[in-house]
């Protein structure tokens, strides 16, 4: 009997992208999730970039430091902390974040806590920056392949478009000056106003860091076109060897914090991947541009972090011993996992892109495709989901132009489960070989 | 000398002396103009940035080639960001800034600015602290079963809130309105505070350029929360002191028609019930009339009931959910916003609720919560606290008593200064009529008084104009961030500042 009352365009748009295979695979997993003991034939989730390899370190910290999770209740300063709610964010937390970010970069860059703006997750940070740097209808250049969530986070409510910078396996999917120029020119020819470049470094889904020369090239391009440069460094702490990650902050520092360069640079970070705490909803925007910091701070009122969480993390991240040990151990464990999966895949006859960071590897299954097209890729993806019962992410959902690449996550499960997944892949590849 | 020859000709011709003197002057003037124009650099957007940039160019000359023609200034930010980053121009925000620069503290900073501009409730903080001391030992890692691991809360949670918290909130909301309605957890979407709840609803119900009707005076924050990123317009529907700022359907209708005439589409009505800043309640009759109106015009109703737990008067609070339940109204057009920050003395908790029986709205809102989800440890803590029925009952009763007490003390303090307040039964503030104290009857006079109160008396109150009140001289004073002992000081400061004006 209810009249069908109208909702907004945003409400009905499908820019949220939840109808894509990336999310369809999740549904399949939800319906039949693998469990070591209870459901050994279930779907193994390899499409979720979550870091579960270092929970024990977090556990131990919380056990040893109950004052962190009890919010310091009973201790002096509790009332002040607990009553605090300001979009500036707890100073001790911003300080701790700045220190943590510096540690991750091996001290090769410094961060000013007053330039840190807190958001409820990197998802919100990316959307906020897009609102701030671009007007509706404008475009951001983003190298492919990219995180499928960007289609939603950068475009949905902002009305901003993504102009892809196409990258190819011939040079390990690195951004080239030609590709960058071509993407820019193409956007301009479509009457789009390009406002910035957004890179993810280390890259998702590639699982590799961006080379210094390429970072410099992109920075100089941004200066030449007078546009912004956003560097999503959410996987910076997940680089297997610390020195291989070069942050845009380091580049700016080496070049003397040149005003013309730094005022257009903004870094996104979060604790969801490096610290394995996506449920805490902690993200940050770090900007060298005062206006952006001011605007972001005010707009962060729509996406604040609870003061309880800020307090807990302030305690944790200002503990030198904990952070140094965590960063080092986390890197080692991820590196080890990575080796395990690469070796396992190689044994099964599968090649991956050489990676050095992140929670996933970029796997090449193009030899297995019935046809070298998106259709062929999705057909293979369905087989892997339904027969091998592994949820992996097809490259087409990451806008990869070359069909047959898949992102496979390895850090969101136990070593044992990873072993099971590799066995299944091995079996599957054997079967395919025998059929031929 | 080149100039002289033609001049001679002019001087000797018609016009003579006059031209002879005018022309050199004119030529001199134009010469000056020419020199001036070509002396200053090309006009960049922000002079200081460009000067800095020029200095940088000299220092890093090898990179100067990178700067293309005309792009000396920094990369532009969006128009939205430009307007947001401007210095605060609303008294509401200016006052808040002033307090954070120089906050009053009875011992540490007795001459600081006293905060009466933030409707937060600190009166029962001691109860919260006591509860946490007794209960908060390991609630992060949980004692349910043998799952002591952090992985339970560290991992991705449902972005619109855990079912446990939704259930706890449903129970709490029901308790708050005296059990008159039971709320269904599956019709809820949780957000990090009421601010994103309102904005999210707005994104779901309206397109850029559409409008909502809002009774005045209204909470100044709506001008940001509802408009900034959504591009929605707020149309004031003026209420007057003659009937204690009660909403009139005919005035609403007028506003609706006027707005429609100029081609703007109205998507809904935004109600605050209990009202902020007045603190009065919407009667059952008016709610029914509003529902009829909404159906007739085919628009939505957003009912912000965030102060439902702050009722201290004897009047009965009627939630719009109650009216929907008991009468045969179309449930798909009503959406309730709620939050914990006002009731639970802990603004930092950040829990907002969108409650709707419209499944399309819920589906869309749910997807949008990824941008403003509540932190998992906080969800866990709140489930624990809200499920402690004994504590909640005691807390809410004590809270009501203390709000009532503070209100009575504050309002009588104001009455002692000849300042009367509007009738109110709820909220953390009173709506004071200081029209007799303003130098001139109008917005200008009101702002002069506000400025004097802020900078001379050093108390931060919110002037009616910031709330779009059509009658000048009204001020919102929040009293729940005060201690009882501070009230005489507040009154003293007001008296001094306003007496000196008279003399």
mmCIF file of N, CA, C and O in Angstrom, chain A residues 336-404:
data_model
loop_
_atom_site.group_PDB
_atom_site.id
_atom_site.type_symbol
_atom_site.label_atom_id
_atom_site.label_comp_id
_atom_site.label_asym_id
_atom_site.label_seq_id
_atom_site.Cartn_x
_atom_site.Cartn_y
_atom_site.Cartn_z
ATOM 1 N N UNK A 336 57.717 -14.190 4.266
ATOM 2 C CA UNK A 336 57.718 -15.652 4.301
ATOM 3 C C UNK A 336 56.466 -16.205 3.625
ATOM 4 O O UNK A 336 56.539 -17.122 2.811
ATOM 5 N N UNK A 337 55.296 -15.614 3.950
ATOM 6 C CA UNK A 337 54.052 -16.051 3.325
ATOM 7 C C UNK A 337 54.134 -15.895 1.815
ATOM 8 O O UNK A 337 53.694 -16.737 1.053
ATOM 9 N N UNK A 338 54.678 -14.776 1.408
ATOM 10 C CA UNK A 338 54.785 -14.489 -0.007
ATOM 11 C C UNK A 338 55.621 -15.555 -0.700
ATOM 12 O O UNK A 338 55.237 -16.097 -1.733
ATOM 13 N N UNK A 339 56.759 -15.872 -0.092
ATOM 14 C CA UNK A 339 57.614 -16.913 -0.680
ATOM 15 C C UNK A 339 56.852 -18.222 -0.786
ATOM 16 O O UNK A 339 56.914 -18.915 -1.800
ATOM 17 N N UNK A 340 56.124 -18.572 0.286
ATOM 18 C CA UNK A 340 55.347 -19.816 0.291
ATOM 19 C C UNK A 340 54.398 -19.867 -0.894
ATOM 20 O O UNK A 340 54.332 -20.872 -1.616
ATOM 21 N N UNK A 341 53.658 -18.791 -1.103
ATOM 22 C CA UNK A 341 52.655 -18.844 -2.156
ATOM 23 C C UNK A 341 53.309 -18.819 -3.537
ATOM 24 O O UNK A 341 52.881 -19.525 -4.443
ATOM 25 N N UNK A 342 54.361 -18.051 -3.681
ATOM 26 C CA UNK A 342 55.013 -17.991 -4.989
ATOM 27 C C UNK A 342 55.593 -19.344 -5.371
ATOM 28 O O UNK A 342 55.440 -19.812 -6.502
ATOM 29 N N UNK A 343 56.276 -19.963 -4.396
ATOM 30 C CA UNK A 343 56.865 -21.289 -4.643
ATOM 31 C C UNK A 343 55.767 -22.294 -4.950
ATOM 32 O O UNK A 343 55.866 -23.072 -5.902
ATOM 33 N N UNK A 344 54.723 -22.256 -4.151
ATOM 34 C CA UNK A 344 53.599 -23.177 -4.351
ATOM 35 C C UNK A 344 52.971 -23.013 -5.722
ATOM 36 O O UNK A 344 52.663 -23.984 -6.417
ATOM 37 N N UNK A 345 52.792 -21.760 -6.153
ATOM 38 C CA UNK A 345 52.171 -21.509 -7.451
ATOM 39 C C UNK A 345 53.108 -21.941 -8.568
ATOM 40 O O UNK A 345 52.687 -22.502 -9.574
ATOM 41 N N UNK A 346 54.383 -21.688 -8.358
ATOM 42 C CA UNK A 346 55.358 -22.063 -9.390
ATOM 43 C C UNK A 346 55.344 -23.565 -9.595
ATOM 44 O O UNK A 346 55.376 -24.057 -10.720
ATOM 45 N N UNK A 347 55.275 -24.276 -8.486
ATOM 46 C CA UNK A 347 55.233 -25.738 -8.551
ATOM 47 C C UNK A 347 54.044 -26.192 -9.376
ATOM 48 O O UNK A 347 54.078 -27.206 -10.051
ATOM 49 N N UNK A 348 52.962 -25.425 -9.279
ATOM 50 C CA UNK A 348 51.750 -25.775 -10.031
ATOM 51 C C UNK A 348 51.822 -25.249 -11.456
ATOM 52 O O UNK A 348 50.888 -25.406 -12.240
ATOM 53 N N UNK A 349 52.931 -24.616 -11.785
ATOM 54 C CA UNK A 349 53.104 -24.124 -13.152
ATOM 55 C C UNK A 349 52.542 -22.739 -13.392
ATOM 56 O O UNK A 349 52.277 -22.346 -14.521
ATOM 57 N N UNK A 350 52.348 -21.985 -12.300
ATOM 58 C CA UNK A 350 51.761 -20.643 -12.443
ATOM 59 C C UNK A 350 52.794 -19.579 -12.130
ATOM 60 O O UNK A 350 53.457 -19.633 -11.092
ATOM 61 N N UNK A 351 52.901 -18.599 -13.020
ATOM 62 C CA UNK A 351 53.819 -17.481 -12.812
ATOM 63 C C UNK A 351 53.105 -16.300 -12.182
ATOM 64 O O UNK A 351 51.919 -16.048 -12.446
ATOM 65 N N UNK A 352 53.835 -15.560 -11.347
ATOM 66 C CA UNK A 352 53.278 -14.333 -10.758
ATOM 67 C C UNK A 352 54.192 -13.170 -11.075
ATOM 68 O O UNK A 352 55.379 -13.371 -11.347
ATOM 69 N N UNK A 353 53.647 -11.988 -10.985
ATOM 70 C CA UNK A 353 54.462 -10.783 -11.103
ATOM 71 C C UNK A 353 55.416 -10.759 -9.908
ATOM 72 O O UNK A 353 55.016 -11.104 -8.797
ATOM 73 N N UNK A 354 56.658 -10.373 -10.135
ATOM 74 C CA UNK A 354 57.591 -10.312 -9.021
ATOM 75 C C UNK A 354 57.158 -9.192 -8.082
ATOM 76 O O UNK A 354 57.154 -8.016 -8.458
ATOM 77 N N UNK A 355 56.779 -9.542 -6.867
ATOM 78 C CA UNK A 355 56.280 -8.535 -5.935
ATOM 79 C C UNK A 355 57.195 -8.389 -4.741
ATOM 80 O O UNK A 355 58.048 -9.234 -4.473
ATOM 81 N N UNK A 356 57.011 -7.307 -3.991
ATOM 82 C CA UNK A 356 57.829 -7.113 -2.805
ATOM 83 C C UNK A 356 57.060 -6.454 -1.665
ATOM 84 O O UNK A 356 57.648 -5.968 -0.703
ATOM 85 N N UNK A 357 55.723 -6.480 -1.787
ATOM 86 C CA UNK A 357 54.940 -5.811 -0.740
ATOM 87 C C UNK A 357 53.484 -6.256 -0.778
ATOM 88 O O UNK A 357 53.051 -6.899 -1.729
ATOM 89 N N UNK A 358 52.755 -5.884 0.252
ATOM 90 C CA UNK A 358 51.312 -6.098 0.259
ATOM 91 C C UNK A 358 50.880 -7.441 0.812
ATOM 92 O O UNK A 358 51.676 -8.205 1.357
ATOM 93 N N UNK A 359 49.598 -7.711 0.679
ATOM 94 C CA UNK A 359 49.012 -8.898 1.272
ATOM 95 C C UNK A 359 48.520 -9.846 0.187
ATOM 96 O O UNK A 359 47.659 -10.697 0.414
ATOM 97 N N UNK A 360 49.048 -9.720 -1.030
ATOM 98 C CA UNK A 360 48.520 -10.477 -2.172
ATOM 99 C C UNK A 360 49.606 -10.593 -3.244
ATOM 100 O O UNK A 360 50.618 -9.887 -3.191
ATOM 101 N N UNK A 361 49.374 -11.506 -4.162
ATOM 102 C CA UNK A 361 50.268 -11.565 -5.309
ATOM 103 C C UNK A 361 49.417 -11.485 -6.577
ATOM 104 O O UNK A 361 48.217 -11.770 -6.564
ATOM 105 N N UNK A 362 50.047 -11.086 -7.653
ATOM 106 C CA UNK A 362 49.365 -10.823 -8.922
ATOM 107 C C UNK A 362 49.716 -11.963 -9.865
ATOM 108 O O UNK A 362 50.818 -12.068 -10.377
ATOM 109 N N UNK A 363 48.751 -12.844 -10.045
ATOM 110 C CA UNK A 363 48.984 -14.131 -10.671
ATOM 111 C C UNK A 363 48.573 -14.128 -12.140
ATOM 112 O O UNK A 363 47.509 -13.597 -12.480
ATOM 113 N N UNK A 364 49.381 -14.767 -13.004
ATOM 114 C CA UNK A 364 49.102 -14.754 -14.438
ATOM 115 C C UNK A 364 48.510 -16.091 -14.890
ATOM 116 O O UNK A 364 49.221 -17.087 -14.996
ATOM 117 N N UNK A 365 47.212 -16.112 -15.143
ATOM 118 C CA UNK A 365 46.575 -17.348 -15.612
ATOM 119 C C UNK A 365 46.180 -17.236 -17.077
ATOM 120 O O UNK A 365 45.357 -18.008 -17.568
ATOM 121 N N UNK A 366 46.776 -16.275 -17.770
ATOM 122 C CA UNK A 366 46.352 -16.071 -19.171
ATOM 123 C C UNK A 366 46.536 -17.307 -20.046
ATOM 124 O O UNK A 366 45.735 -17.542 -20.942
ATOM 125 N N UNK A 367 47.560 -18.156 -19.795
ATOM 126 C CA UNK A 367 47.670 -19.360 -20.620
ATOM 127 C C UNK A 367 46.447 -20.288 -20.497
ATOM 128 O O UNK A 367 46.206 -21.106 -21.368
ATOM 129 N N UNK A 368 45.687 -20.140 -19.412
ATOM 130 C CA UNK A 368 44.554 -21.040 -19.204
ATOM 131 C C UNK A 368 43.260 -20.559 -19.847
ATOM 132 O O UNK A 368 42.254 -21.253 -19.827
ATOM 133 N N UNK A 369 43.259 -19.350 -20.360
ATOM 134 C CA UNK A 369 41.995 -18.798 -20.872
ATOM 135 C C UNK A 369 41.546 -19.487 -22.155
ATOM 136 O O UNK A 369 42.363 -19.770 -23.026
ATOM 137 N N UNK A 370 40.235 -19.734 -22.240
ATOM 138 C CA UNK A 370 39.651 -20.266 -23.474
ATOM 139 C C UNK A 370 39.790 -19.243 -24.582
ATOM 140 O O UNK A 370 40.049 -19.570 -25.726
ATOM 141 N N UNK A 371 39.535 -17.978 -24.235
ATOM 142 C CA UNK A 371 39.735 -16.899 -25.194
ATOM 143 C C UNK A 371 40.390 -15.736 -24.453
ATOM 144 O O UNK A 371 40.074 -15.503 -23.291
ATOM 145 N N UNK A 372 41.300 -15.038 -25.094
ATOM 146 C CA UNK A 372 42.042 -13.969 -24.399
ATOM 147 C C UNK A 372 41.208 -12.694 -24.258
ATOM 148 O O UNK A 372 41.574 -11.622 -24.727
ATOM 149 N N UNK A 373 40.057 -12.859 -23.593
ATOM 150 C CA UNK A 373 39.156 -11.712 -23.443
ATOM 151 C C UNK A 373 38.639 -11.670 -22.014
ATOM 152 O O UNK A 373 38.827 -12.609 -21.234
ATOM 153 N N UNK A 374 37.941 -10.593 -21.705
ATOM 154 C CA UNK A 374 37.336 -10.444 -20.388
ATOM 155 C C UNK A 374 36.356 -11.605 -20.150
ATOM 156 O O UNK A 374 36.300 -12.175 -19.056
ATOM 157 N N UNK A 375 35.637 -11.962 -21.180
ATOM 158 C CA UNK A 375 34.669 -13.058 -21.071
ATOM 159 C C UNK A 375 35.390 -14.337 -20.672
ATOM 160 O O UNK A 375 34.958 -15.066 -19.772
ATOM 161 N N UNK A 376 36.529 -14.565 -21.325
ATOM 162 C CA UNK A 376 37.325 -15.754 -21.021
ATOM 163 C C UNK A 376 37.816 -15.726 -19.583
ATOM 164 O O UNK A 376 37.829 -16.744 -18.881
ATOM 165 N N UNK A 377 38.223 -14.533 -19.161
ATOM 166 C CA UNK A 377 38.738 -14.387 -17.795
ATOM 167 C C UNK A 377 37.641 -14.680 -16.779
ATOM 168 O O UNK A 377 37.856 -15.402 -15.797
ATOM 169 N N UNK A 378 36.455 -14.120 -17.007
ATOM 170 C CA UNK A 378 35.366 -14.333 -16.056
ATOM 171 C C UNK A 378 34.927 -15.796 -16.038
ATOM 172 O O UNK A 378 34.559 -16.321 -14.981
ATOM 173 N N UNK A 379 34.996 -16.452 -17.212
ATOM 174 C CA UNK A 379 34.648 -17.883 -17.255
ATOM 175 C C UNK A 379 35.615 -18.679 -16.380
ATOM 176 O O UNK A 379 35.214 -19.544 -15.595
ATOM 177 N N UNK A 380 36.897 -18.350 -16.507
ATOM 178 C CA UNK A 380 37.909 -19.038 -15.699
ATOM 179 C C UNK A 380 37.699 -18.731 -14.222
ATOM 180 O O UNK A 380 37.787 -19.606 -13.360
ATOM 181 N N UNK A 381 37.391 -17.456 -13.931
ATOM 182 C CA UNK A 381 37.164 -17.050 -12.539
ATOM 183 C C UNK A 381 36.031 -17.858 -11.917
ATOM 184 O O UNK A 381 36.129 -18.320 -10.781
ATOM 185 N N UNK A 382 34.956 -18.050 -12.715
ATOM 186 C CA UNK A 382 33.804 -18.795 -12.206
ATOM 187 C C UNK A 382 34.189 -20.233 -11.894
ATOM 188 O O UNK A 382 33.765 -20.798 -10.886
ATOM 189 N N UNK A 383 35.002 -20.818 -12.787
ATOM 190 C CA UNK A 383 35.442 -22.198 -12.566
ATOM 191 C C UNK A 383 36.234 -22.281 -11.266
ATOM 192 O O UNK A 383 36.036 -23.169 -10.441
ATOM 193 N N UNK A 384 37.151 -21.349 -11.090
ATOM 194 C CA UNK A 384 37.980 -21.363 -9.885
ATOM 195 C C UNK A 384 37.123 -21.166 -8.638
ATOM 196 O O UNK A 384 37.349 -21.774 -7.591
ATOM 197 N N UNK A 385 36.100 -20.343 -8.755
ATOM 198 C CA UNK A 385 35.223 -20.101 -7.602
ATOM 199 C C UNK A 385 34.383 -21.333 -7.295
ATOM 200 O O UNK A 385 34.310 -21.771 -6.142
ATOM 201 N N UNK A 386 33.785 -21.907 -8.332
ATOM 202 C CA UNK A 386 32.834 -22.983 -8.102
ATOM 203 C C UNK A 386 33.439 -24.372 -8.002
ATOM 204 O O UNK A 386 32.957 -25.204 -7.257
ATOM 205 N N UNK A 387 34.516 -24.622 -8.755
ATOM 206 C CA UNK A 387 35.103 -25.968 -8.728
ATOM 207 C C UNK A 387 36.284 -26.061 -7.773
ATOM 208 O O UNK A 387 36.381 -26.985 -6.987
ATOM 209 N N UNK A 388 37.198 -25.094 -7.887
ATOM 210 C CA UNK A 388 38.351 -25.138 -6.995
ATOM 211 C C UNK A 388 37.971 -24.563 -5.620
ATOM 212 O O UNK A 388 38.643 -24.778 -4.612
ATOM 213 N N UNK A 389 36.898 -23.833 -5.632
ATOM 214 C CA UNK A 389 36.378 -23.202 -4.421
ATOM 215 C C UNK A 389 37.402 -22.279 -3.761
ATOM 216 O O UNK A 389 37.730 -22.384 -2.566
ATOM 217 N N UNK A 390 37.906 -21.382 -4.609
ATOM 218 C CA UNK A 390 38.769 -20.308 -4.117
ATOM 219 C C UNK A 390 38.185 -19.000 -4.636
ATOM 220 O O UNK A 390 37.870 -18.894 -5.823
ATOM 221 N N UNK A 391 38.027 -18.031 -3.749
ATOM 222 C CA UNK A 391 37.575 -16.727 -4.228
ATOM 223 C C UNK A 391 38.779 -15.851 -4.476
ATOM 224 O O UNK A 391 39.450 -15.416 -3.528
ATOM 225 N N UNK A 392 39.112 -15.655 -5.753
ATOM 226 C CA UNK A 392 40.212 -14.752 -6.086
ATOM 227 C C UNK A 392 39.638 -13.628 -6.934
ATOM 228 O O UNK A 392 38.531 -13.747 -7.448
ATOM 229 N N UNK A 393 40.372 -12.523 -7.073
ATOM 230 C CA UNK A 393 39.805 -11.347 -7.753
ATOM 231 C C UNK A 393 40.272 -11.255 -9.200
ATOM 232 O O UNK A 393 41.474 -11.172 -9.461
ATOM 233 N N UNK A 394 39.336 -11.247 -10.151
ATOM 234 C CA UNK A 394 39.721 -11.177 -11.562
ATOM 235 C C UNK A 394 40.275 -9.803 -11.920
ATOM 236 O O UNK A 394 39.776 -8.786 -11.432
ATOM 237 N N UNK A 395 41.296 -9.785 -12.749
ATOM 238 C CA UNK A 395 41.938 -8.537 -13.142
ATOM 239 C C UNK A 395 41.000 -7.531 -13.768
ATOM 240 O O UNK A 395 41.196 -6.326 -13.630
ATOM 241 N N UNK A 396 39.943 -8.019 -14.437
ATOM 242 C CA UNK A 396 39.028 -7.068 -15.074
ATOM 243 C C UNK A 396 38.330 -6.195 -14.049
ATOM 244 O O UNK A 396 38.014 -5.038 -14.324
ATOM 245 N N UNK A 397 38.102 -6.715 -12.859
ATOM 246 C CA UNK A 397 37.466 -5.859 -11.847
ATOM 247 C C UNK A 397 38.448 -4.811 -11.337
ATOM 248 O O UNK A 397 38.064 -3.850 -10.684
ATOM 249 N N UNK A 398 39.730 -5.010 -11.662
ATOM 250 C CA UNK A 398 40.747 -4.012 -11.314
ATOM 251 C C UNK A 398 41.082 -3.163 -12.538
ATOM 252 O O UNK A 398 42.072 -2.430 -12.533
ATOM 253 N N UNK A 399 40.271 -3.311 -13.599
ATOM 254 C CA UNK A 399 40.468 -2.557 -14.834
ATOM 255 C C UNK A 399 41.777 -2.879 -15.540
ATOM 256 O O UNK A 399 42.376 -2.019 -16.191
ATOM 257 N N UNK A 400 42.245 -4.122 -15.388
ATOM 258 C CA UNK A 400 43.459 -4.516 -16.082
ATOM 259 C C UNK A 400 43.100 -4.804 -17.541
ATOM 260 O O UNK A 400 42.152 -5.539 -17.811
ATOM 261 N N UNK A 401 43.865 -4.227 -18.470
ATOM 262 C CA UNK A 401 43.527 -4.396 -19.888
ATOM 263 C C UNK A 401 43.890 -5.765 -20.435
ATOM 264 O O UNK A 401 43.337 -6.205 -21.441
ATOM 265 N N UNK A 402 44.838 -6.420 -19.780
ATOM 266 C CA UNK A 402 45.254 -7.729 -20.268
ATOM 267 C C UNK A 402 44.484 -8.800 -19.511
ATOM 268 O O UNK A 402 44.623 -8.919 -18.294
ATOM 269 N N UNK A 403 43.679 -9.602 -20.184
ATOM 270 C CA UNK A 403 42.889 -10.597 -19.460
ATOM 271 C C UNK A 403 43.759 -11.735 -18.929
ATOM 272 O O UNK A 403 44.801 -12.051 -19.501
ATOM 273 N N UNK A 404 43.302 -12.336 -17.842
ATOM 274 C CA UNK A 404 43.987 -13.511 -17.324
ATOM 275 C C UNK A 404 44.768 -13.286 -16.052
ATOM 276 O O UNK A 404 45.303 -14.230 -15.464
#
